[in-house]
Structures are given as C-alpha cells and as structure tokens.
C-alpha cells in the first residue's frame, strides 16, 4: 500500500500492483476487498485505470488458457500423401516402364 496526498490535501491510500492483481482475480478476502472498492469509488483515476487494465489482462489470459486447452485435446489426423504413395508403388512394381507405340488401325 502506498500513501500520497490527493488534490484535496487528504492522505489517500493507494494499493500495490500485486494487490490490484489479486483484487481483479477475486483472490482478495472480503476484509481487504471493501477498502479497495471504496478507494475505486472515491474516484482515484490512477487506480481505476490499473484495475481496468488488469481486468482486461486477466480476461485475455483466461481466453488464452481456454484456447490452449481446446487445441491440446484435439489430435491431428494422420495424412498420407497419395501421390508419393502411388508413385512409389508404381516404380517398385515395374522398375522399367515400357512405352507402347500407337496402333495403326
């Protein structure tokens, strides 16, 4: 917690970044949460900006974790390249292909 003088020359209590991080993640106990909510309601722009930014960051981190979890559950299908398989089968079965002459009828 940081103390500083506000414009009204009153002693205003600011909170640390770690405290705001826990606040937006819902990890702060009610006894500590109430003073933080009161501080935001008092109109501190700096702390409001910090809390809003951290909320956006927490939301993005949650979305990233969800996306990673979805992709980890998906197993890619094995893809066989047909051209390579067909060519290797043809060459190994008939190493010397013969060219037939056009028939004249």
Coordinates of C-alpha atoms in Angstrom, one line a residue:
X1 CA 0.0 0.0 0.0
X2 CA 1.3 3.5 -0.9
X3 CA 0.2 6.7 0.8
X4 CA 0.1 10.0 -1.1
X5 CA -1.5 13.4 -0.9
X6 CA -4.5 13.9 -3.2
X7 CA -5.5 17.2 -4.7
X8 CA -7.7 17.9 -1.7
X9 CA -4.6 17.5 0.5
X10 CA -6.1 14.5 2.2
X11 CA -4.0 11.4 2.7
X12 CA -5.1 8.9 0.1
X13 CA -4.2 5.2 0.4
X14 CA -3.2 3.6 -2.9
X15 CA -2.7 -0.1 -3.3
X16 CA 0.2 -2.0 -4.9
X17 CA 0.0 -3.7 -8.3
X18 CA 0.1 -7.1 -6.7
X19 CA -2.9 -6.2 -4.6
X20 CA -4.9 -5.0 -7.6
X21 CA -4.0 -8.1 -9.5
X22 CA -5.4 -10.3 -6.7
X23 CA -8.4 -7.9 -6.5
X24 CA -9.4 -8.4 -10.1
X25 CA -8.8 -12.1 -10.0
X26 CA -11.1 -12.4 -7.0
X27 CA -8.4 -13.6 -4.6
X28 CA -8.7 -10.9 -2.0
X29 CA -10.6 -11.6 1.2
X30 CA -13.7 -9.5 1.9
X31 CA -12.0 -7.6 4.6
X32 CA -9.4 -6.3 2.2
X33 CA -11.7 -6.1 -0.8
X34 CA -14.0 -3.5 0.8
X35 CA -11.3 -0.8 1.2
X36 CA -10.2 -1.4 -2.3
X37 CA -13.7 -1.0 -3.7
X38 CA -14.1 2.2 -1.6
X39 CA -10.9 3.5 -3.0
X40 CA -12.1 3.0 -6.6
X41 CA -15.5 4.5 -5.7
X42 CA -13.7 7.6 -4.3
X43 CA -12.6 8.4 -7.8
X44 CA -8.9 7.6 -8.0
X45 CA -8.2 7.6 -11.7
X46 CA -4.8 6.0 -11.5
X47 CA -6.1 3.0 -9.5
X48 CA -9.2 2.7 -11.7
X49 CA -7.0 2.6 -14.8
X50 CA -4.8 0.0 -13.2
X51 CA -7.8 -2.2 -12.2
X52 CA -9.4 -1.8 -15.6
X53 CA -6.2 -2.7 -17.4
X54 CA -5.6 -5.8 -15.1
X55 CA -9.2 -6.9 -15.7
X56 CA -8.6 -6.9 -19.5
X57 CA -5.3 -8.8 -19.0
X58 CA -7.0 -11.4 -16.8
X59 CA -9.7 -11.8 -19.4
X60 CA -7.2 -12.3 -22.2
X61 CA -5.2 -14.7 -20.1
X62 CA -8.3 -16.8 -19.4
X63 CA -9.2 -16.9 -23.1
X64 CA -5.7 -18.0 -24.0
X65 CA -5.8 -20.8 -21.4
X66 CA -9.1 -22.0 -22.8
X67 CA -7.8 -21.9 -26.4
X68 CA -4.7 -23.9 -25.5
X69 CA -6.8 -26.5 -23.6
X70 CA -9.1 -26.9 -26.7
X71 CA -6.1 -27.4 -29.0
X72 CA -4.4 -29.8 -26.7
X73 CA -7.5 -32.1 -26.7
X74 CA -7.6 -32.3 -30.5
X75 CA -5.4 -35.0 -32.1
X76 CA -4.4 -34.2 -35.7
X77 CA -5.3 -36.8 -38.2
X78 CA -2.6 -38.7 -40.0
X79 CA -2.3 -37.5 -43.5
X80 CA -0.9 -39.7 -46.2
X81 CA 0.2 -38.1 -49.4
X82 CA -1.4 -40.2 -52.2
X83 CA 0.9 -39.0 -55.0
X84 CA 4.1 -40.2 -53.2
X85 CA 2.4 -43.5 -52.3
X86 CA 1.1 -44.1 -55.8
X87 CA 4.4 -43.2 -57.4
X88 CA 6.5 -45.4 -55.1
X89 CA 4.1 -48.4 -55.7
X90 CA 4.3 -48.0 -59.5
X91 CA 8.1 -47.6 -59.6
X92 CA 8.7 -50.6 -57.3
X93 CA 6.3 -52.9 -59.1
X94 CA 7.6 -52.0 -62.6
X95 CA 11.1 -50.6 -62.5
X96 CA 11.3 -50.3 -66.3
X97 CA 8.0 -48.9 -67.7
X98 CA 7.5 -49.7 -71.3
X99 CA 6.1 -47.2 -73.8
X100 CA 3.7 -48.7 -76.3
X101 CA 3.6 -47.5 -79.8
X102 CA 0.4 -46.1 -81.1
X103 CA -1.6 -48.7 -83.0
X104 CA -2.5 -48.0 -86.6
X105 CA -5.8 -49.3 -87.5

